[in-house]
Tab-separated table of C-alpha atoms in Angstrom:
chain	number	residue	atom	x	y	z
A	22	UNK	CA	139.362	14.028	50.909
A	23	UNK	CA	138.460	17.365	53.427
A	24	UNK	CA	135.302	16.793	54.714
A	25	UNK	CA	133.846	20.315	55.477
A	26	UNK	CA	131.185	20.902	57.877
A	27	UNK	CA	129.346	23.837	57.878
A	28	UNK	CA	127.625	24.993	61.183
A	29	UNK	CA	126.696	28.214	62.452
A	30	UNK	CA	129.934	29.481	64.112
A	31	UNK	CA	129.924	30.530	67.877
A	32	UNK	CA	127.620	27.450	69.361
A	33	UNK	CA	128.350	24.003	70.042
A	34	UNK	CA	124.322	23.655	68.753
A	35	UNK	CA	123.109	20.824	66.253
A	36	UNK	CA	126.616	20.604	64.863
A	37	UNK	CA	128.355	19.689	67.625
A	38	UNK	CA	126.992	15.788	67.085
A	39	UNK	CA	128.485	15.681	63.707
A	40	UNK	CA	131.889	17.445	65.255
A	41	UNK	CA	131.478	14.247	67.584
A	42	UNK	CA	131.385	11.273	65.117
A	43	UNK	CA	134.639	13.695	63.344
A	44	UNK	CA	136.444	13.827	66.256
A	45	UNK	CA	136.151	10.391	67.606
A	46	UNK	CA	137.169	9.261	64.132
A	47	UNK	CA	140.031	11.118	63.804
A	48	UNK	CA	138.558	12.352	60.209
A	49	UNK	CA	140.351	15.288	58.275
A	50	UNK	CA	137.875	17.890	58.375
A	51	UNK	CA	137.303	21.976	58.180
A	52	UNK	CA	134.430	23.679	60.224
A	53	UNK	CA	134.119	26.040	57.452
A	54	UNK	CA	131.789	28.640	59.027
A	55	UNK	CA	134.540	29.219	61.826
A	56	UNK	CA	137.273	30.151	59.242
A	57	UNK	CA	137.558	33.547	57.363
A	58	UNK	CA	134.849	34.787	55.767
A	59	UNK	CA	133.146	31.298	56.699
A	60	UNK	CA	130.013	31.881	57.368
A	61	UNK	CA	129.182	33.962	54.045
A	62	UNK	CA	130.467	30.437	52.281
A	63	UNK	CA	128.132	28.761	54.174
A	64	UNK	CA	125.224	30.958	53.064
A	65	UNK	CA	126.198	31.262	49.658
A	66	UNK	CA	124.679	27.094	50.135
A	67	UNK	CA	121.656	28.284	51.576
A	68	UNK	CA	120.876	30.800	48.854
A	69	UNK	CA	121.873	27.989	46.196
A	70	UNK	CA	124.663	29.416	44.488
A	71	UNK	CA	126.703	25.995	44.246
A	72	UNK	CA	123.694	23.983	42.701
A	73	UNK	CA	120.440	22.910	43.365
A	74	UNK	CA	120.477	21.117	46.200
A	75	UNK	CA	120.542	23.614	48.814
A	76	UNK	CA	120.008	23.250	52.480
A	77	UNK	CA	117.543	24.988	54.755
A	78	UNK	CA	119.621	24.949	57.557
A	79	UNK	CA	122.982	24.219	58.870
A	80	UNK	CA	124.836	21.782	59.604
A	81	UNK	CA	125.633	20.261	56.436
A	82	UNK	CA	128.360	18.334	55.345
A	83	UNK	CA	130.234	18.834	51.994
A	84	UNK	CA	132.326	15.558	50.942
A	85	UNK	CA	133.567	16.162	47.028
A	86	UNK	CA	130.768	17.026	44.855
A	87	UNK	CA	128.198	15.495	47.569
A	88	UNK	CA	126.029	17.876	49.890
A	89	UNK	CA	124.359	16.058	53.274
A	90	UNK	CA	122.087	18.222	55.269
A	91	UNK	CA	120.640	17.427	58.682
A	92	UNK	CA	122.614	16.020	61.122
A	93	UNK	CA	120.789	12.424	61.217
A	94	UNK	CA	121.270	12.250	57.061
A	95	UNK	CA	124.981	13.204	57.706
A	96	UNK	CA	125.965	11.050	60.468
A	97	UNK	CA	123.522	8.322	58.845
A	98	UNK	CA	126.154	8.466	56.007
A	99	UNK	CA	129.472	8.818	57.735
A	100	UNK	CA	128.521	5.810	60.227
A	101	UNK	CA	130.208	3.378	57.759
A	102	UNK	CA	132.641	5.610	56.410
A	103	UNK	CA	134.289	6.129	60.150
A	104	UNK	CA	133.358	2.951	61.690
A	105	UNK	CA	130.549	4.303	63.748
A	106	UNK	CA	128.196	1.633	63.141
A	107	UNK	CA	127.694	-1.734	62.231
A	108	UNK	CA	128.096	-2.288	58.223
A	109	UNK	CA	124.973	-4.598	58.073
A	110	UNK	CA	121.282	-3.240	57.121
A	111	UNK	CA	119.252	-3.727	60.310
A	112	UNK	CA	121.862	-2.170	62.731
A	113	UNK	CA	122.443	0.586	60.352
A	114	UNK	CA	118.309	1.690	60.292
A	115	UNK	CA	118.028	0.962	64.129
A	116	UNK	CA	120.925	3.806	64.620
A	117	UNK	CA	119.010	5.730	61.994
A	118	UNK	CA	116.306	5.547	64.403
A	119	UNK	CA	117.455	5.899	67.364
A	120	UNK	CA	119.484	9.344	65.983
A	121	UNK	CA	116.181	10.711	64.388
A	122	UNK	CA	114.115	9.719	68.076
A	123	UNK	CA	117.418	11.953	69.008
A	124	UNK	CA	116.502	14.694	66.679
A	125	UNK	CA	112.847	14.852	68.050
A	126	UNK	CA	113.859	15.178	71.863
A	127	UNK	CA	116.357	18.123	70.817
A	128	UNK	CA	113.585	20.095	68.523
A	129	UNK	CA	111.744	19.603	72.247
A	130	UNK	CA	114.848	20.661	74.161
A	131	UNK	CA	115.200	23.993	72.305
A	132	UNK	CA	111.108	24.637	72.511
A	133	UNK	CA	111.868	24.875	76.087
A	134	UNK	CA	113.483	28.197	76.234
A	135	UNK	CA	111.196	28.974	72.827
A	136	UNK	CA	108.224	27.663	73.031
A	137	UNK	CA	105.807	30.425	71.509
A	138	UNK	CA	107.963	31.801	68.331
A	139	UNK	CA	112.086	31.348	67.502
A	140	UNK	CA	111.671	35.415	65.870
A	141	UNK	CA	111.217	36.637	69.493
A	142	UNK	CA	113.989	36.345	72.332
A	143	UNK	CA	113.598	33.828	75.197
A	144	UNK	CA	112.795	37.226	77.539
A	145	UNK	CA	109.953	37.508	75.593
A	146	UNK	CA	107.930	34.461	76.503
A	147	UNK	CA	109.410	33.718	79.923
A	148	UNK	CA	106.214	32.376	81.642
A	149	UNK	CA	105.212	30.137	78.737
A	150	UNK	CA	109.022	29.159	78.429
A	151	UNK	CA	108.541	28.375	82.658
A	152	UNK	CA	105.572	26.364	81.626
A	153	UNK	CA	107.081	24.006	78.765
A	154	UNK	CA	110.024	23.683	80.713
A	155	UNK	CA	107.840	22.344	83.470
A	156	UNK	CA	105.837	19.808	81.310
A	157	UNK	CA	109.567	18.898	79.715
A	158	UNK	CA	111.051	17.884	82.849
A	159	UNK	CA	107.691	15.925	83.718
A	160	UNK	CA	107.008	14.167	80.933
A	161	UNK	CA	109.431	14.616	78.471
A	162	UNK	CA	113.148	13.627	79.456
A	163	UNK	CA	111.810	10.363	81.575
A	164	UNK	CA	110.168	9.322	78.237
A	165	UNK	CA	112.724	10.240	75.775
A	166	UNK	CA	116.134	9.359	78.511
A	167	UNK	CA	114.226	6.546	80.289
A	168	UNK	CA	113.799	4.944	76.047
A	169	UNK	CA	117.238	5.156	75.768
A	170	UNK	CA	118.282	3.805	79.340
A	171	UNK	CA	116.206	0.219	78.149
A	172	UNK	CA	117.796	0.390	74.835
A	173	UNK	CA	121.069	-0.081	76.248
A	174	UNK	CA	119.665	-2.191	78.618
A	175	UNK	CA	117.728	-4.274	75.461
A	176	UNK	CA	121.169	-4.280	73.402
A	177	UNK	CA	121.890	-8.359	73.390
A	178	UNK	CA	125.720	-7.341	73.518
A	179	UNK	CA	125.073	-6.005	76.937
A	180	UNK	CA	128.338	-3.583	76.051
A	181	UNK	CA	126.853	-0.779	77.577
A	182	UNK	CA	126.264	0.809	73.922
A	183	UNK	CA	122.994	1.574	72.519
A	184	UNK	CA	123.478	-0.943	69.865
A	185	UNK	CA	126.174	-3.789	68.655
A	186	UNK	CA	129.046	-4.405	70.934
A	187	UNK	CA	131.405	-0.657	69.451
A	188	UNK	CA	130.884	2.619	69.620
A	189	UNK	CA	128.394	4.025	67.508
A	190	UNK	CA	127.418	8.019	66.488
A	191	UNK	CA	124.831	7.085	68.513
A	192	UNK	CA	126.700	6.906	71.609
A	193	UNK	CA	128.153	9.875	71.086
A	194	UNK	CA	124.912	12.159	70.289
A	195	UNK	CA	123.507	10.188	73.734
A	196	UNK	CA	127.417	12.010	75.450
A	197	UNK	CA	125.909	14.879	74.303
A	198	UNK	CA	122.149	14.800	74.954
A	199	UNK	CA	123.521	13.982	78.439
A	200	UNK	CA	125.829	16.880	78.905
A	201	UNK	CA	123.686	19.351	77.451
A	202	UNK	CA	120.888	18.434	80.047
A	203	UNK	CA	123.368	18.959	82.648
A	204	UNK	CA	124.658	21.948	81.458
A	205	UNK	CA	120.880	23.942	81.186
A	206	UNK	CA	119.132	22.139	84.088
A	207	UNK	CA	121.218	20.986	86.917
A	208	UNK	CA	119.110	21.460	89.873
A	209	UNK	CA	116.154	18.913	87.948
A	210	UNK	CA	119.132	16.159	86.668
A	211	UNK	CA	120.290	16.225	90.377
A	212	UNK	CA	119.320	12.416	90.572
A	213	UNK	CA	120.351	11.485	86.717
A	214	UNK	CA	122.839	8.855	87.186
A	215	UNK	CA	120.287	7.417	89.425
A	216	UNK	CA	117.141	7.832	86.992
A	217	UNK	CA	119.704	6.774	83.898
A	218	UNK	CA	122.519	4.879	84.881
A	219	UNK	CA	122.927	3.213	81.756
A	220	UNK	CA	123.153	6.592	80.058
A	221	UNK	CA	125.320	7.797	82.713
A	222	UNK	CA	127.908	5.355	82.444
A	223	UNK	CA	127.663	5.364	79.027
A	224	UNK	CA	128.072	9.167	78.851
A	225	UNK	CA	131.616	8.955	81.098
A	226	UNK	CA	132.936	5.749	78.806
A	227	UNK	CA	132.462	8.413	76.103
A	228	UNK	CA	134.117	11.513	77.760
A	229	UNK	CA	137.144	8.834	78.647
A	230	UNK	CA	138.100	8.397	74.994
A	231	UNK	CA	141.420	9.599	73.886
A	232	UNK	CA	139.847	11.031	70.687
A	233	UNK	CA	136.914	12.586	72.770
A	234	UNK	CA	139.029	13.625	75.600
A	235	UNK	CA	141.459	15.319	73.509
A	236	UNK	CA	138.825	17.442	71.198
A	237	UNK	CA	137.008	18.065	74.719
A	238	UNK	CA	140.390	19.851	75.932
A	239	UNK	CA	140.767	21.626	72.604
A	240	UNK	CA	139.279	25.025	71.858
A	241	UNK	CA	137.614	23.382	68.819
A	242	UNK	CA	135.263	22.441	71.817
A	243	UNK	CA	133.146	25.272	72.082
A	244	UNK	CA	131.750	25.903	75.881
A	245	UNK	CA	127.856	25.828	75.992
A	246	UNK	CA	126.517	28.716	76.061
A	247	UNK	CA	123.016	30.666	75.386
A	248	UNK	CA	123.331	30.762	71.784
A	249	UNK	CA	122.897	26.536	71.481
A	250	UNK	CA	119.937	24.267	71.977
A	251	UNK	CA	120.665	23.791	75.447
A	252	UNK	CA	120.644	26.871	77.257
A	253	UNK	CA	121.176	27.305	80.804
A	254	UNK	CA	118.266	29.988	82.456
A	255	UNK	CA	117.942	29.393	86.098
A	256	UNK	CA	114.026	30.499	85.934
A	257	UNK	CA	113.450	27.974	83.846
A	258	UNK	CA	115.299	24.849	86.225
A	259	UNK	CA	114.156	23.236	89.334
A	260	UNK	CA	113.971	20.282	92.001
A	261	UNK	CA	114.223	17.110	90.404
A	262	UNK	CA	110.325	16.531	89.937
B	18	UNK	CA	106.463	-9.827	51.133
B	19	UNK	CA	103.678	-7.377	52.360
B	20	UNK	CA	105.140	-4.179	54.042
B	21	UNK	CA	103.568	-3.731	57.481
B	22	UNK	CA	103.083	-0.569	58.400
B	23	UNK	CA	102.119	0.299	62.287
B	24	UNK	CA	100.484	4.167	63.252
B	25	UNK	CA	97.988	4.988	65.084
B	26	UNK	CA	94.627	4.033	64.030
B	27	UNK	CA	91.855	6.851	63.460
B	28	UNK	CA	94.200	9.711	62.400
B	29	UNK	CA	96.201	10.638	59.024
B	30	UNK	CA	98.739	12.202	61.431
B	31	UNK	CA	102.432	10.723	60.407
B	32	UNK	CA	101.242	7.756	59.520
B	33	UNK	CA	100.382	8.942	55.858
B	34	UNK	CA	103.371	10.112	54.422
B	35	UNK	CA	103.965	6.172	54.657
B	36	UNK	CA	100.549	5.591	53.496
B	37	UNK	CA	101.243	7.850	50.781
B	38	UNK	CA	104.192	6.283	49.075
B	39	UNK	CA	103.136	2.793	49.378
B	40	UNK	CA	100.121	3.451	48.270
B	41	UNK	CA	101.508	5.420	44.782
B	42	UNK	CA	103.766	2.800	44.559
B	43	UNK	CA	100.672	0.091	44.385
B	44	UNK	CA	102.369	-1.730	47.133
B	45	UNK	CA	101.495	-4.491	48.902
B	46	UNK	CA	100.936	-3.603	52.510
B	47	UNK	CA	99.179	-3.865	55.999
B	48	UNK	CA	98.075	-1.194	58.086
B	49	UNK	CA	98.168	-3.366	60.805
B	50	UNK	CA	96.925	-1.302	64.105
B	51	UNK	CA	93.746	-0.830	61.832
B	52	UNK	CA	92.881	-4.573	61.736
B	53	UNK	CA	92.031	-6.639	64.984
B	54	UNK	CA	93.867	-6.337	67.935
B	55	UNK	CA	96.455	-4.259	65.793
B	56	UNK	CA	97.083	-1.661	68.579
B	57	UNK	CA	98.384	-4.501	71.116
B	58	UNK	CA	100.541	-5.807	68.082
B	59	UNK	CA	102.172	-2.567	67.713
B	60	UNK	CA	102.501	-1.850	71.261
B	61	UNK	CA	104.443	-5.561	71.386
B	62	UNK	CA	107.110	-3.847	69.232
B	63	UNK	CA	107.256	-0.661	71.076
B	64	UNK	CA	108.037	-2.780	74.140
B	65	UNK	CA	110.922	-4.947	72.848
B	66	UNK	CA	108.743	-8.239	73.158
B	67	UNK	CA	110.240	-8.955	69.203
B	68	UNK	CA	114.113	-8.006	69.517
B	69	UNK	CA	115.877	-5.026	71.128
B	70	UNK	CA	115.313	-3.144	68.003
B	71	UNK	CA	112.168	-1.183	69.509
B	72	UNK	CA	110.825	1.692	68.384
B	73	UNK	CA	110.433	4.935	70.454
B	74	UNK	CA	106.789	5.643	68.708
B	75	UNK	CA	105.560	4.824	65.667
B	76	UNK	CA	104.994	4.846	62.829
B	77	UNK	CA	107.390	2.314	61.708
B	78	UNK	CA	107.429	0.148	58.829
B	79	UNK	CA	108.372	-3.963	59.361
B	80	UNK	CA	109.561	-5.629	56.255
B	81	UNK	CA	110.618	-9.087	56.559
B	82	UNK	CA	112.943	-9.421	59.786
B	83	UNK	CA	114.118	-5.556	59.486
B	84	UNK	CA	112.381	-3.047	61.871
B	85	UNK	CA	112.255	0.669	60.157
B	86	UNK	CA	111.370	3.385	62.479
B	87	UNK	CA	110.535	7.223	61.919
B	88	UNK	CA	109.294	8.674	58.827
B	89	UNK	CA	111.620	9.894	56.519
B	90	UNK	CA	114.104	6.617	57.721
B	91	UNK	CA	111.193	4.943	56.297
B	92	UNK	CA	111.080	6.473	52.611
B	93	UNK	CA	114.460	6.544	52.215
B	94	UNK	CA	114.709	2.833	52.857
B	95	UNK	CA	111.300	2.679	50.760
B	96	UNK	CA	112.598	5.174	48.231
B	97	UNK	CA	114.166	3.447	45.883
B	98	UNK	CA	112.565	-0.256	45.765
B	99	UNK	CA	109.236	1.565	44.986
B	100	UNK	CA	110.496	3.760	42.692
B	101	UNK	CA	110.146	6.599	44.601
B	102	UNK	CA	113.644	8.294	44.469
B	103	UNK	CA	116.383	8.614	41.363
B	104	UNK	CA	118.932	5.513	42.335
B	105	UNK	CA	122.244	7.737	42.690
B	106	UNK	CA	123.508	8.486	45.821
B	107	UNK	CA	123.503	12.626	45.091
B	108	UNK	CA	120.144	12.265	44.437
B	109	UNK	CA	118.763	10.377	47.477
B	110	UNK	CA	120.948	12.380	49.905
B	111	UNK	CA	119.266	15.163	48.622
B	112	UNK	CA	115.941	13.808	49.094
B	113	UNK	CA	116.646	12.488	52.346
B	114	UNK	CA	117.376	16.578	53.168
B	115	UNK	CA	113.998	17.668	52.192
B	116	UNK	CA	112.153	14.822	54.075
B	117	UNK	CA	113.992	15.865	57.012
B	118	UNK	CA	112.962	19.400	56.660
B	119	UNK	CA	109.476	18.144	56.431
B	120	UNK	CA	109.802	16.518	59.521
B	121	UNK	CA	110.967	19.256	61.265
B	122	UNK	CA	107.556	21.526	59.917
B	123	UNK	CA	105.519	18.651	61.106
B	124	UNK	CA	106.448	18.990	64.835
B	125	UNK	CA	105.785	22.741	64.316
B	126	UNK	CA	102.291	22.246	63.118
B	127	UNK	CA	102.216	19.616	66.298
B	128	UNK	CA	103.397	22.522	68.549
B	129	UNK	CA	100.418	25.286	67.085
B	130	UNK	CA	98.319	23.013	69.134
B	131	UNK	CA	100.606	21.977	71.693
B	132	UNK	CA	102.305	24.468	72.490
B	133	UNK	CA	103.257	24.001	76.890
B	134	UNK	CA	102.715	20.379	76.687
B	135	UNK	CA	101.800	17.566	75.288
B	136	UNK	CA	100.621	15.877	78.471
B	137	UNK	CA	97.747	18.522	78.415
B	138	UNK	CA	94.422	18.825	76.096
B	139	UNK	CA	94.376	21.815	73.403
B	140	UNK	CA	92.155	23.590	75.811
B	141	UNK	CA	94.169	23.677	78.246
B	142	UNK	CA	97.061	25.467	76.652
B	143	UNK	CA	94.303	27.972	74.028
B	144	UNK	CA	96.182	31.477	74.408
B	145	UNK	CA	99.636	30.020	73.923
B	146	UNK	CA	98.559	27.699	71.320
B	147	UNK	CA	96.915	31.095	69.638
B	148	UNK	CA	100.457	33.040	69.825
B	149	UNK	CA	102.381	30.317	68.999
B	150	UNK	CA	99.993	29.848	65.550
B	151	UNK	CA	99.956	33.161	65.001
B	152	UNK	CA	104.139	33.080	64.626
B	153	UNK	CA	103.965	30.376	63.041
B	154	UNK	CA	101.748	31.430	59.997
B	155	UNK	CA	103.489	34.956	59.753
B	156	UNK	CA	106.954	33.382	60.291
B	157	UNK	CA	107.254	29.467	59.824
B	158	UNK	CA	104.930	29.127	56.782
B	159	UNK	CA	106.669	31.332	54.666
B	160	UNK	CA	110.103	30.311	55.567
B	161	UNK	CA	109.396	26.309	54.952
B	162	UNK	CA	106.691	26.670	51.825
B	163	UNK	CA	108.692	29.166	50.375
B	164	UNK	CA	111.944	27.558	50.700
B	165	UNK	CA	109.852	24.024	49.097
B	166	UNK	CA	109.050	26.270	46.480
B	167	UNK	CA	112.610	27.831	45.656
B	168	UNK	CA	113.385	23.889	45.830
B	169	UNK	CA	110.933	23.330	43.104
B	170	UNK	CA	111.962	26.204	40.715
B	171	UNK	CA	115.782	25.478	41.286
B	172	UNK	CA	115.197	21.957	39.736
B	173	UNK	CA	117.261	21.984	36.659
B	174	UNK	CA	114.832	19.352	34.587
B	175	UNK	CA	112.286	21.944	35.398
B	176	UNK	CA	109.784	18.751	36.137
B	177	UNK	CA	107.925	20.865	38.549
B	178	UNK	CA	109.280	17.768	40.635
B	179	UNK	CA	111.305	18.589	44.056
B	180	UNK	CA	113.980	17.155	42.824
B	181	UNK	CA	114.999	14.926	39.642
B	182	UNK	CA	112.395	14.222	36.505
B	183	UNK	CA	109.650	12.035	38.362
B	184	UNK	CA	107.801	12.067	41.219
B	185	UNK	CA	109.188	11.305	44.321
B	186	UNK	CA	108.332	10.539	47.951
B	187	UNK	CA	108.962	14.322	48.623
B	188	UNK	CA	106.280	15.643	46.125
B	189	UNK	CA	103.949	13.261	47.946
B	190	UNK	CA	105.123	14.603	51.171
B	191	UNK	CA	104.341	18.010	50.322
B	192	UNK	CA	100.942	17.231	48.790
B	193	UNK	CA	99.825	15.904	52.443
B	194	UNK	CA	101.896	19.399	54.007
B	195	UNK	CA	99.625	21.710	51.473
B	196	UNK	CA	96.692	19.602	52.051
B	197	UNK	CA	97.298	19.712	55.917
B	198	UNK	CA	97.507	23.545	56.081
B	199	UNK	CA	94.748	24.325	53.956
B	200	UNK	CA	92.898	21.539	56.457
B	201	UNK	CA	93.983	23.355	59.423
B	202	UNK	CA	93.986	26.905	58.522
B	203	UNK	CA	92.026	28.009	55.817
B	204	UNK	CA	91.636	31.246	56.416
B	205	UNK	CA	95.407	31.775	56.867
B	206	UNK	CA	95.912	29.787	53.201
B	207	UNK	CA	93.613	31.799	51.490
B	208	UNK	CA	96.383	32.872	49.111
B	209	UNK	CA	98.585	29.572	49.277
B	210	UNK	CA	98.158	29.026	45.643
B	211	UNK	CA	99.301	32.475	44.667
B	212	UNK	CA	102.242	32.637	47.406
B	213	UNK	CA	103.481	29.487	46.646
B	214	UNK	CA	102.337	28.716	42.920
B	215	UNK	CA	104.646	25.527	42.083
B	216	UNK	CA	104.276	23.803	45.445
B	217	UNK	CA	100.241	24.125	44.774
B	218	UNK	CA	100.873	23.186	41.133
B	219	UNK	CA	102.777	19.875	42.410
B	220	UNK	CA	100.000	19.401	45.404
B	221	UNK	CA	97.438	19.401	42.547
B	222	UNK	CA	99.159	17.020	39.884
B	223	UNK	CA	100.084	14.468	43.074
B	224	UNK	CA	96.053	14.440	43.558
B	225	UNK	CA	95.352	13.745	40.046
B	226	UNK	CA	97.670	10.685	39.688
B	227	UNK	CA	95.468	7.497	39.552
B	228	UNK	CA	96.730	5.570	42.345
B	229	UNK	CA	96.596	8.581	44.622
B	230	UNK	CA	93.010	9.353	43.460
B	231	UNK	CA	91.795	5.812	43.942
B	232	UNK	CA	93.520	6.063	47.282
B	233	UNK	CA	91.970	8.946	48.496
B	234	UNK	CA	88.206	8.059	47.303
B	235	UNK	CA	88.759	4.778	49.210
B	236	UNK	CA	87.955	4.125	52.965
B	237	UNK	CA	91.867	3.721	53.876
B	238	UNK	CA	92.576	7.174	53.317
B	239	UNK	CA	90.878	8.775	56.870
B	240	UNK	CA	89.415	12.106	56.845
B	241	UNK	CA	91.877	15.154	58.761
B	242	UNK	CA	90.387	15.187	62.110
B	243	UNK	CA	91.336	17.035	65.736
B	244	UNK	CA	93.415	13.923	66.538
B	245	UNK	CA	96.217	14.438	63.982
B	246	UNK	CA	98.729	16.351	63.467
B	247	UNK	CA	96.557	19.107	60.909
B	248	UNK	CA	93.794	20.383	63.507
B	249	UNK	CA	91.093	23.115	62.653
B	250	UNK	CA	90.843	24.850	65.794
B	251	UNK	CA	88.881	28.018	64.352
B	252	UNK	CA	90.801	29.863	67.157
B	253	UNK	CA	93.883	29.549	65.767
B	254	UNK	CA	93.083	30.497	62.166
B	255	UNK	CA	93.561	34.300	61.131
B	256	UNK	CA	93.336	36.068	57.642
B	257	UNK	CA	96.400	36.041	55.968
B	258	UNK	CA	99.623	37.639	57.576
């Protein structure tokens, strides 16, 4: 079975780390919204006209008759499916964790070039954007990264995964947490591999896998870009604090 | 075996969507950084001195030898053994969903507040956390109570449920959201009832079933105060949009 994921075509965004645990599996999936006349399927979701269990958002994921929204929820349920986490109980609700602790810092990433109201454009709350991107660099990323550096320091495996000795969707939403920082602040994540250097390592084993190297080389890899979470707005980077 | 829940003692705040199911469900549980020298207990967890399984914040639920962190990862493990979710798979992916939608809300009531950082008091950050409210009530409020209520008529048993013909975790959920708002911003949800009738239909039969009742007449349930998530900051109230 096709699984289809539907995302909001033109942004790497939140569906990029279900694109991830696809692509690393090798699973046979559509990005529907990207297709012809994709993104009007997609809505056609939203508004409830295939059944009462419609999403608020994208991405969802469509697998038969079943309908997965949020990305966490999703790759909670394909981690079994395509081997991208442990089978047992415990390690399966520690990587449900650890992915929604994942979904907080990334609500937090986005309120950085947002931070007063998501109907208004980024040019229209540039000091307060300044401000939260300030307090985010501070406070924020040594809390959320410097978590996830001692988690893979914590793991008993010592693999150099965040948790059991494979690769987990966990690993690969921690790729892209890691790129994406890069990508919209790279004057303040000078020192990164230095502050993180579990997550850095971790982050190039990632990039070095055939599946992940391939898709990262396709143009199924969208470039980031100021439509996603992670935009890049020079005002709003600076010297590592 | 007891659940044992660890949150923050002296606020509702996440904590009580927890408190909420377990509490319907006539479960036997702990609120353990309420009793004595629960706050170090908790903090043990947080800093890996009981496995590598530690939680980034909590609240997080311990049952037996499993570790359960974040909210909604919480009531979907809780879901079904209280009774708190239809058993099929369609049904508790769909769930799942909603919770997460809840949880995104949640960290924009947080942000109302908080809107530069969380680092600094309220009154530190009073004009942004005014224009950040003010989108929020004329843009944010209608999009997530509205869509909860769409959710609610689009049920096909018609239970006046979220989803299914009983009450789930989610209905409990959004009893504490429409309790929260009206908390925080009275003014604002002066027409609540008549903008979003089944959502205040559900928050009303949720406060008339007897466990919930006896729950919040008793001395767990903790008043709304300026340390949770729902503050009344008069400031930040308006009459509605």
């Amino acid at each position: 079975m096709t699984y289809e994921l539907y995302y909001w075509d033109g942004l790497q965004g939140r569906g990029e780390f279900v694109r991830l645990a696809l692509e690393e599996a090798g699973a046979d999936y559509v990005d529907v919204a990207r297709g012809e006349r994709g993104t009007a399927k997609m809505m056609n979701y939203m508004h409830g006209k295939h059944g009462y269990d419609m999403p608020f958002a994208p991405p969802f994921l469509k697998d038969g008759d079943l309908i997965v929204s949020h990305v966490a929820n999703i790759l909670n349920y394909l981690g079994p499916k395509l081997d991208l986490v442990p089978k047992d109980e415990k390690s399966r609700l520690f990587a449900h964790g650890l992915q929604l602790t994942i979904t907080d810092f990334l609500a937090e990433v986005h309120d950085t070039h947002h931070p007063i109201s998501t109907a208004d454009y980024y040019e229209d709350q540039r000091p307060e954007a300044k401000a939260r991107s300030k307090a985010f660099l501070k406070h924020r990323v040594p809390k959320f990264i410097g978590y996830f550096d001692r988690i893979i320091a914590a793991n008993p495996t010592k693999s150099g995964y965040a948790l059991g000795d494979t690769l987990t969707y966990v690993d690969l939403s921690l790729f892209q947490l890691a790129k994406g920082l890069a990508y919209a602040f790279p004057r303040a994540m000078k020192n990164f591999d230095n502050d993180y250097p579990r997550v850095a390592k971790l982050r190039d084993a990632v990039a070095e896998r055939p599946n992940i190297e391939a898709y990262l080389r396709s143009k199924r890899r969208l470039a980031f870009n100021e439509s996603g979470i992670f935009r890049h707005y020079p005002d709003l980077d600076q010297d590592p604090a």
